[in-house]
């Protein structure tokens, strides 16, 4: 049996199936990226719910795997050279899983780097901006009388949606006909923007027809439907 005892996180969240990829996450836009990818790839995995509402991502055990204190993180018992590896940051995990399997990323070098480029676009732009917009539009930031921060994140979110919309002109997916980790990286964020964050009208989402059609295609995928609910919140 695979021994994962070298990873302190397994003391708090024991592995029932240590031979499978261990996923430590919560169903947020960042968390579901990896759940969706694992479902798409058909890799055996064991999900552990890290309840961010109870600050479980700031416990010593979780921080031992992800010093940044954010979900998700994984342990792959069959990492490079057959040795276990722990990884954090969703974009890095998506790239790792794609390269591990040779799926969800183009085989040619140019296509590979272009895909990574769009994953970085999400990590450096869409994720931070949409998250801040949600804070100022739906959460505690709503109480701030100065609306300039909200307006700044609204305008930047609209700009980013425009970038994605132009990219999708004549394309089924971000990379064309092939669904990749670039799509997976963004689907949860765009879904949350107009759903959970209730910002559809605020950003004029219906003006971005290509993004709307892409989102609908993505949410119809069985692996996406499953991954959006993994790990369960209970």
C-alpha positions as YAML, in Angstrom:
chain: A
units: angstrom
residues:
- id: 1
  name: UNK
  ca: [0.00, 0.00, 0.00]
- id: 2
  name: UNK
  ca: [1.18, 3.52, -0.83]
- id: 3
  name: UNK
  ca: [2.55, 5.38, 2.18]
- id: 4
  name: UNK
  ca: [1.58, 9.07, 2.30]
- id: 5
  name: UNK
  ca: [2.56, 9.60, 5.93]
- id: 6
  name: UNK
  ca: [5.35, 11.97, 4.87]
- id: 7
  name: UNK
  ca: [2.60, 14.51, 4.14]
- id: 8
  name: UNK
  ca: [1.27, 15.94, 7.46]
- id: 9
  name: UNK
  ca: [-2.05, 16.86, 5.84]
- id: 10
  name: UNK
  ca: [-2.99, 13.17, 5.75]
- id: 11
  name: UNK
  ca: [-3.04, 13.08, 9.56]
- id: 12
  name: UNK
  ca: [-6.01, 15.47, 9.61]
- id: 13
  name: UNK
  ca: [-7.62, 14.23, 6.38]
- id: 14
  name: UNK
  ca: [-6.66, 10.53, 6.17]
- id: 15
  name: UNK
  ca: [-6.52, 8.83, 2.80]
- id: 16
  name: UNK
  ca: [-8.89, 5.89, 2.49]
- id: 17
  name: UNK
  ca: [-7.41, 5.21, -0.93]
- id: 18
  name: UNK
  ca: [-3.75, 6.29, -0.75]
- id: 19
  name: UNK
  ca: [-3.05, 4.90, -4.21]
- id: 20
  name: UNK
  ca: [-5.31, 7.59, -5.71]
- id: 21
  name: UNK
  ca: [-4.70, 11.29, -6.24]
- id: 22
  name: UNK
  ca: [-5.66, 13.11, -3.05]
- id: 23
  name: UNK
  ca: [-7.61, 16.31, -3.71]
- id: 24
  name: UNK
  ca: [-7.94, 18.93, -0.97]
- id: 25
  name: UNK
  ca: [-10.48, 21.48, -2.09]
- id: 26
  name: UNK
  ca: [-13.88, 23.14, -1.79]
- id: 27
  name: UNK
  ca: [-16.40, 23.91, -4.57]
- id: 28
  name: UNK
  ca: [-15.33, 27.48, -5.37]
- id: 29
  name: UNK
  ca: [-14.26, 28.73, -8.83]
- id: 30
  name: UNK
  ca: [-10.63, 27.85, -8.05]
- id: 31
  name: UNK
  ca: [-11.47, 24.59, -6.34]
- id: 32
  name: UNK
  ca: [-13.68, 23.15, -9.05]
- id: 33
  name: UNK
  ca: [-11.06, 23.58, -11.77]
- id: 34
  name: UNK
  ca: [-9.18, 20.56, -10.50]
- id: 35
  name: UNK
  ca: [-12.32, 18.53, -9.78]
- id: 36
  name: UNK
  ca: [-13.49, 19.14, -13.34]
- id: 37
  name: UNK
  ca: [-10.10, 18.24, -14.80]
- id: 38
  name: UNK
  ca: [-9.95, 15.01, -12.82]
- id: 39
  name: UNK
  ca: [-13.46, 14.10, -13.94]
- id: 40
  name: UNK
  ca: [-12.63, 14.90, -17.57]
- id: 41
  name: UNK
  ca: [-9.43, 12.84, -17.44]
- id: 42
  name: UNK
  ca: [-10.97, 9.90, -15.61]
- id: 43
  name: UNK
  ca: [-8.10, 9.75, -13.12]
- id: 44
  name: UNK
  ca: [-8.89, 7.95, -9.85]
- id: 45
  name: UNK
  ca: [-8.93, 10.45, -7.00]
- id: 46
  name: UNK
  ca: [-10.15, 10.92, -3.45]
- id: 47
  name: UNK
  ca: [-11.62, 14.34, -2.57]
- id: 48
  name: UNK
  ca: [-11.29, 15.92, 0.86]
- id: 49
  name: UNK
  ca: [-13.46, 18.94, 1.66]
- id: 50
  name: UNK
  ca: [-11.41, 21.79, 3.11]
- id: 51
  name: UNK
  ca: [-14.09, 24.00, 4.59]
- id: 52
  name: UNK
  ca: [-12.91, 27.54, 3.91]
- id: 53
  name: UNK
  ca: [-15.89, 28.89, 5.85]
- id: 54
  name: UNK
  ca: [-14.34, 27.31, 8.95]
- id: 55
  name: UNK
  ca: [-10.83, 28.51, 8.02]
- id: 56
  name: UNK
  ca: [-9.60, 24.94, 7.56]
- id: 57
  name: UNK
  ca: [-7.21, 26.07, 4.83]
- id: 58
  name: UNK
  ca: [-5.27, 27.99, 7.51]
- id: 59
  name: UNK
  ca: [-4.66, 24.95, 9.71]
- id: 60
  name: UNK
  ca: [-1.04, 23.75, 10.10]
- id: 61
  name: UNK
  ca: [-1.85, 20.53, 8.29]
- id: 62
  name: UNK
  ca: [-3.19, 22.26, 5.20]
- id: 63
  name: UNK
  ca: [-0.44, 24.86, 5.22]
- id: 64
  name: UNK
  ca: [2.11, 22.06, 5.23]
- id: 65
  name: UNK
  ca: [0.93, 21.23, 1.70]
- id: 66
  name: UNK
  ca: [-0.05, 24.69, 0.53]
- id: 67
  name: UNK
  ca: [1.87, 27.47, 2.28]
- id: 68
  name: UNK
  ca: [-0.33, 30.01, 0.51]
- id: 69
  name: UNK
  ca: [-3.35, 28.81, 2.48]
- id: 70
  name: UNK
  ca: [-5.67, 28.63, -0.52]
- id: 71
  name: UNK
  ca: [-7.54, 25.76, -2.10]
- id: 72
  name: UNK
  ca: [-6.97, 23.55, -4.03]
- id: 73
  name: UNK
  ca: [-3.97, 21.32, -3.44]
- id: 74
  name: UNK
  ca: [-3.23, 17.73, -4.40]
- id: 75
  name: UNK
  ca: [-0.97, 14.83, -3.58]
- id: 76
  name: UNK
  ca: [-0.27, 12.47, -6.45]
- id: 77
  name: UNK
  ca: [1.09, 9.17, -5.06]
- id: 78
  name: UNK
  ca: [2.43, 8.35, -8.52]
- id: 79
  name: UNK
  ca: [4.27, 11.52, -9.38]
- id: 80
  name: UNK
  ca: [7.43, 11.99, -11.46]
- id: 81
  name: UNK
  ca: [9.71, 8.96, -11.32]
- id: 82
  name: UNK
  ca: [6.92, 7.12, -9.50]
- id: 83
  name: UNK
  ca: [7.40, 9.17, -6.32]
- id: 84
  name: UNK
  ca: [4.61, 11.07, -4.50]
- id: 85
  name: UNK
  ca: [4.38, 14.77, -5.21]
- id: 86
  name: UNK
  ca: [2.36, 17.51, -3.53]
- id: 87
  name: UNK
  ca: [1.23, 20.53, -5.55]
- id: 88
  name: UNK
  ca: [-0.67, 23.75, -4.88]
- id: 89
  name: UNK
  ca: [-2.02, 26.57, -7.09]
- id: 90
  name: UNK
  ca: [-4.80, 25.55, -9.45]
- id: 91
  name: UNK
  ca: [-3.08, 26.58, -12.69]
- id: 92
  name: UNK
  ca: [0.02, 24.55, -11.86]
- id: 93
  name: UNK
  ca: [-2.14, 21.55, -10.97]
- id: 94
  name: UNK
  ca: [-4.09, 21.80, -14.24]
- id: 95
  name: UNK
  ca: [-0.86, 21.89, -16.21]
- id: 96
  name: UNK
  ca: [0.56, 18.97, -14.24]
- id: 97
  name: UNK
  ca: [-2.51, 16.80, -14.81]
- id: 98
  name: UNK
  ca: [-2.62, 17.64, -18.51]
- id: 99
  name: UNK
  ca: [1.05, 16.80, -19.00]
- id: 100
  name: UNK
  ca: [0.75, 13.68, -16.84]
- id: 101
  name: UNK
  ca: [-1.94, 12.29, -19.14]
- id: 102
  name: UNK
  ca: [-1.13, 13.96, -22.43]
- id: 103
  name: UNK
  ca: [-4.73, 15.20, -22.57]
- id: 104
  name: UNK
  ca: [-6.51, 18.57, -22.41]
- id: 105
  name: UNK
  ca: [-3.48, 20.31, -23.87]
- id: 106
  name: UNK
  ca: [-2.13, 20.36, -27.45]
- id: 107
  name: UNK
  ca: [0.78, 18.07, -28.23]
- id: 108
  name: UNK
  ca: [2.64, 20.67, -30.32]
- id: 109
  name: UNK
  ca: [4.83, 23.17, -28.50]
- id: 110
  name: UNK
  ca: [3.18, 26.28, -29.94]
- id: 111
  name: UNK
  ca: [-0.30, 25.08, -29.00]
- id: 112
  name: UNK
  ca: [0.91, 24.07, -25.55]
- id: 113
  name: UNK
  ca: [2.32, 27.51, -24.81]
- id: 114
  name: UNK
  ca: [-0.76, 29.22, -26.20]
- id: 115
  name: UNK
  ca: [-2.94, 27.14, -23.89]
- id: 116
  name: UNK
  ca: [-0.74, 28.01, -20.91]
- id: 117
  name: UNK
  ca: [-1.01, 31.65, -21.95]
- id: 118
  name: UNK
  ca: [-4.80, 31.54, -21.51]
- id: 119
  name: UNK
  ca: [-4.55, 29.69, -18.21]
- id: 120
  name: UNK
  ca: [-2.30, 32.52, -17.01]
- id: 121
  name: UNK
  ca: [-4.85, 35.02, -18.38]
- id: 122
  name: UNK
  ca: [-7.37, 33.52, -15.98]
- id: 123
  name: UNK
  ca: [-4.98, 33.34, -13.04]
- id: 124
  name: UNK
  ca: [-3.65, 36.88, -13.41]
- id: 125
  name: UNK
  ca: [-6.82, 38.57, -14.64]
- id: 126
  name: UNK
  ca: [-10.20, 36.90, -14.54]
- id: 127
  name: UNK
  ca: [-9.79, 35.20, -11.17]
- id: 128
  name: UNK
  ca: [-8.55, 38.21, -9.16]
- id: 129
  name: UNK
  ca: [-10.84, 40.72, -10.88]
- id: 130
  name: UNK
  ca: [-14.03, 38.67, -10.72]
- id: 131
  name: UNK
  ca: [-13.31, 37.79, -7.11]
- id: 132
  name: UNK
  ca: [-12.89, 41.42, -6.11]
- id: 133
  name: UNK
  ca: [-15.98, 42.41, -8.06]
- id: 134
  name: UNK
  ca: [-17.93, 39.79, -6.13]
- id: 135
  name: UNK
  ca: [-16.64, 41.21, -2.83]
- id: 136
  name: UNK
  ca: [-17.68, 44.77, -3.62]
- id: 137
  name: UNK
  ca: [-20.96, 43.82, -5.32]
- id: 138
  name: UNK
  ca: [-22.33, 41.02, -3.12]
- id: 139
  name: UNK
  ca: [-20.34, 40.75, 0.08]
- id: 140
  name: UNK
  ca: [-18.97, 43.10, 2.75]
- id: 141
  name: UNK
  ca: [-17.69, 45.59, 0.20]
- id: 142
  name: UNK
  ca: [-21.27, 46.60, -0.57]
- id: 143
  name: UNK
  ca: [-21.29, 48.60, 2.67]
- id: 144
  name: UNK
  ca: [-18.44, 50.84, 1.50]
- id: 145
  name: UNK
  ca: [-19.86, 54.20, 0.49]
- id: 146
  name: UNK
  ca: [-17.06, 54.99, -1.94]
- id: 147
  name: UNK
  ca: [-18.08, 53.08, -5.07]
- id: 148
  name: UNK
  ca: [-14.88, 53.71, -6.99]
- id: 149
  name: UNK
  ca: [-13.43, 50.27, -6.14]
- id: 150
  name: UNK
  ca: [-16.59, 48.58, -7.39]
- id: 151
  name: UNK
  ca: [-16.52, 50.64, -10.57]
- id: 152
  name: UNK
  ca: [-12.85, 49.83, -11.13]
- id: 153
  name: UNK
  ca: [-13.44, 46.07, -10.83]
- id: 154
  name: UNK
  ca: [-16.65, 46.28, -12.89]
- id: 155
  name: UNK
  ca: [-14.87, 48.04, -15.74]
- id: 156
  name: UNK
  ca: [-11.90, 45.68, -15.64]
- id: 157
  name: UNK
  ca: [-14.17, 42.64, -15.54]
- id: 158
  name: UNK
  ca: [-16.02, 43.93, -18.58]
- id: 159
  name: UNK
  ca: [-12.71, 44.46, -20.36]
- id: 160
  name: UNK
  ca: [-11.61, 40.91, -19.59]
- id: 161
  name: UNK
  ca: [-14.93, 39.51, -20.80]
- id: 162
  name: UNK
  ca: [-14.36, 41.45, -24.00]
- id: 163
  name: UNK
  ca: [-10.92, 39.89, -24.43]
- id: 164
  name: UNK
  ca: [-12.38, 36.42, -23.98]
- id: 165
  name: UNK
  ca: [-15.33, 37.21, -26.25]
- id: 166
  name: UNK
  ca: [-13.03, 38.30, -29.08]
- id: 167
  name: UNK
  ca: [-10.91, 35.18, -28.61]
- id: 168
  name: UNK
  ca: [-14.01, 33.01, -29.02]
- id: 169
  name: UNK
  ca: [-15.11, 34.52, -32.34]
- id: 170
  name: UNK
  ca: [-15.46, 31.53, -34.66]
- id: 171
  name: UNK
  ca: [-14.19, 29.18, -31.96]
- id: 172
  name: UNK
  ca: [-16.00, 26.48, -30.03]
- id: 173
  name: UNK
  ca: [-13.41, 26.53, -27.26]
- id: 174
  name: UNK
  ca: [-10.57, 28.85, -26.32]
- id: 175
  name: UNK
  ca: [-8.12, 26.83, -28.41]
- id: 176
  name: UNK
  ca: [-10.53, 26.20, -31.28]
- id: 177
  name: UNK
  ca: [-12.18, 22.82, -31.68]
- id: 178
  name: UNK
  ca: [-10.32, 21.23, -28.78]
- id: 179
  name: UNK
  ca: [-11.46, 21.64, -25.18]
- id: 180
  name: UNK
  ca: [-8.44, 22.25, -22.93]
- id: 181
  name: UNK
  ca: [-7.32, 23.27, -19.47]
- id: 182
  name: UNK
  ca: [-7.73, 26.88, -20.66]
- id: 183
  name: UNK
  ca: [-11.49, 26.38, -20.77]
- id: 184
  name: UNK
  ca: [-11.52, 24.53, -17.46]
- id: 185
  name: UNK
  ca: [-9.61, 27.36, -15.78]
- id: 186
  name: UNK
  ca: [-12.30, 29.93, -16.66]
- id: 187
  name: UNK
  ca: [-15.66, 28.15, -16.70]
- id: 188
  name: UNK
  ca: [-16.21, 28.26, -12.93]
- id: 189
  name: UNK
  ca: [-15.26, 31.91, -12.69]
- id: 190
  name: UNK
  ca: [-17.60, 33.08, -15.44]
- id: 191
  name: UNK
  ca: [-20.39, 30.92, -14.00]
- id: 192
  name: UNK
  ca: [-19.91, 32.48, -10.56]
- id: 193
  name: UNK
  ca: [-19.76, 36.00, -11.93]
- id: 194
  name: UNK
  ca: [-23.28, 35.89, -13.32]
- id: 195
  name: UNK
  ca: [-24.70, 33.40, -10.83]
- id: 196
  name: UNK
  ca: [-23.32, 33.41, -7.31]
- id: 197
  name: UNK
  ca: [-21.97, 36.98, -7.54]
- id: 198
  name: UNK
  ca: [-25.22, 38.18, -9.19]
- id: 199
  name: UNK
  ca: [-23.30, 40.52, -11.50]
- id: 200
  name: UNK
  ca: [-24.88, 39.64, -14.84]
- id: 201
  name: UNK
  ca: [-26.48, 43.05, -15.36]
- id: 202
  name: UNK
  ca: [-23.62, 44.92, -13.70]
- id: 203
  name: UNK
  ca: [-21.09, 43.73, -16.31]
- id: 204
  name: UNK
  ca: [-23.55, 43.63, -19.21]
- id: 205
  name: UNK
  ca: [-22.93, 39.92, -19.66]
- id: 206
  name: UNK
  ca: [-25.55, 39.50, -22.37]
- id: 207
  name: UNK
  ca: [-23.45, 41.74, -24.63]
- id: 208
  name: UNK
  ca: [-20.79, 39.01, -24.75]
- id: 209
  name: UNK
  ca: [-22.60, 36.47, -26.92]
- id: 210
  name: UNK
  ca: [-19.55, 34.34, -27.66]
- id: 211
  name: UNK
  ca: [-18.74, 33.98, -23.96]
- id: 212
  name: UNK
  ca: [-22.34, 33.13, -23.16]
- id: 213
  name: UNK
  ca: [-22.45, 30.39, -25.82]
- id: 214
  name: UNK
  ca: [-19.08, 29.01, -24.65]
- id: 215
  name: UNK
  ca: [-20.27, 28.93, -21.05]
- id: 216
  name: UNK
  ca: [-23.44, 27.08, -22.02]
- id: 217
  name: UNK
  ca: [-21.40, 24.47, -23.94]
- id: 218
  name: UNK
  ca: [-19.04, 24.05, -21.03]
- id: 219
  name: UNK
  ca: [-21.71, 23.68, -18.37]
- id: 220
  name: UNK
  ca: [-23.41, 20.99, -20.48]
- id: 221
  name: UNK
  ca: [-20.38, 18.69, -20.23]
- id: 222
  name: UNK
  ca: [-21.02, 15.79, -17.80]
- id: 223
  name: UNK
  ca: [-17.59, 16.16, -16.19]
- id: 224
  name: UNK
  ca: [-18.25, 19.85, -15.54]
- id: 225
  name: UNK
  ca: [-21.65, 19.13, -14.01]
- id: 226
  name: UNK
  ca: [-20.05, 16.59, -11.68]
- id: 227
  name: UNK
  ca: [-16.92, 18.60, -10.90]
- id: 228
  name: UNK
  ca: [-18.87, 21.69, -9.84]
- id: 229
  name: UNK
  ca: [-20.16, 19.77, -6.81]
- id: 230
  name: UNK
  ca: [-16.88, 18.10, -5.75]
- id: 231
  name: UNK
  ca: [-15.92, 17.92, -2.93]
- id: 232
  name: UNK
  ca: [-19.38, 18.01, -1.40]
- id: 233
  name: UNK
  ca: [-19.90, 20.96, 0.95]
- id: 234
  name: UNK
  ca: [-21.40, 18.89, 3.77]
...
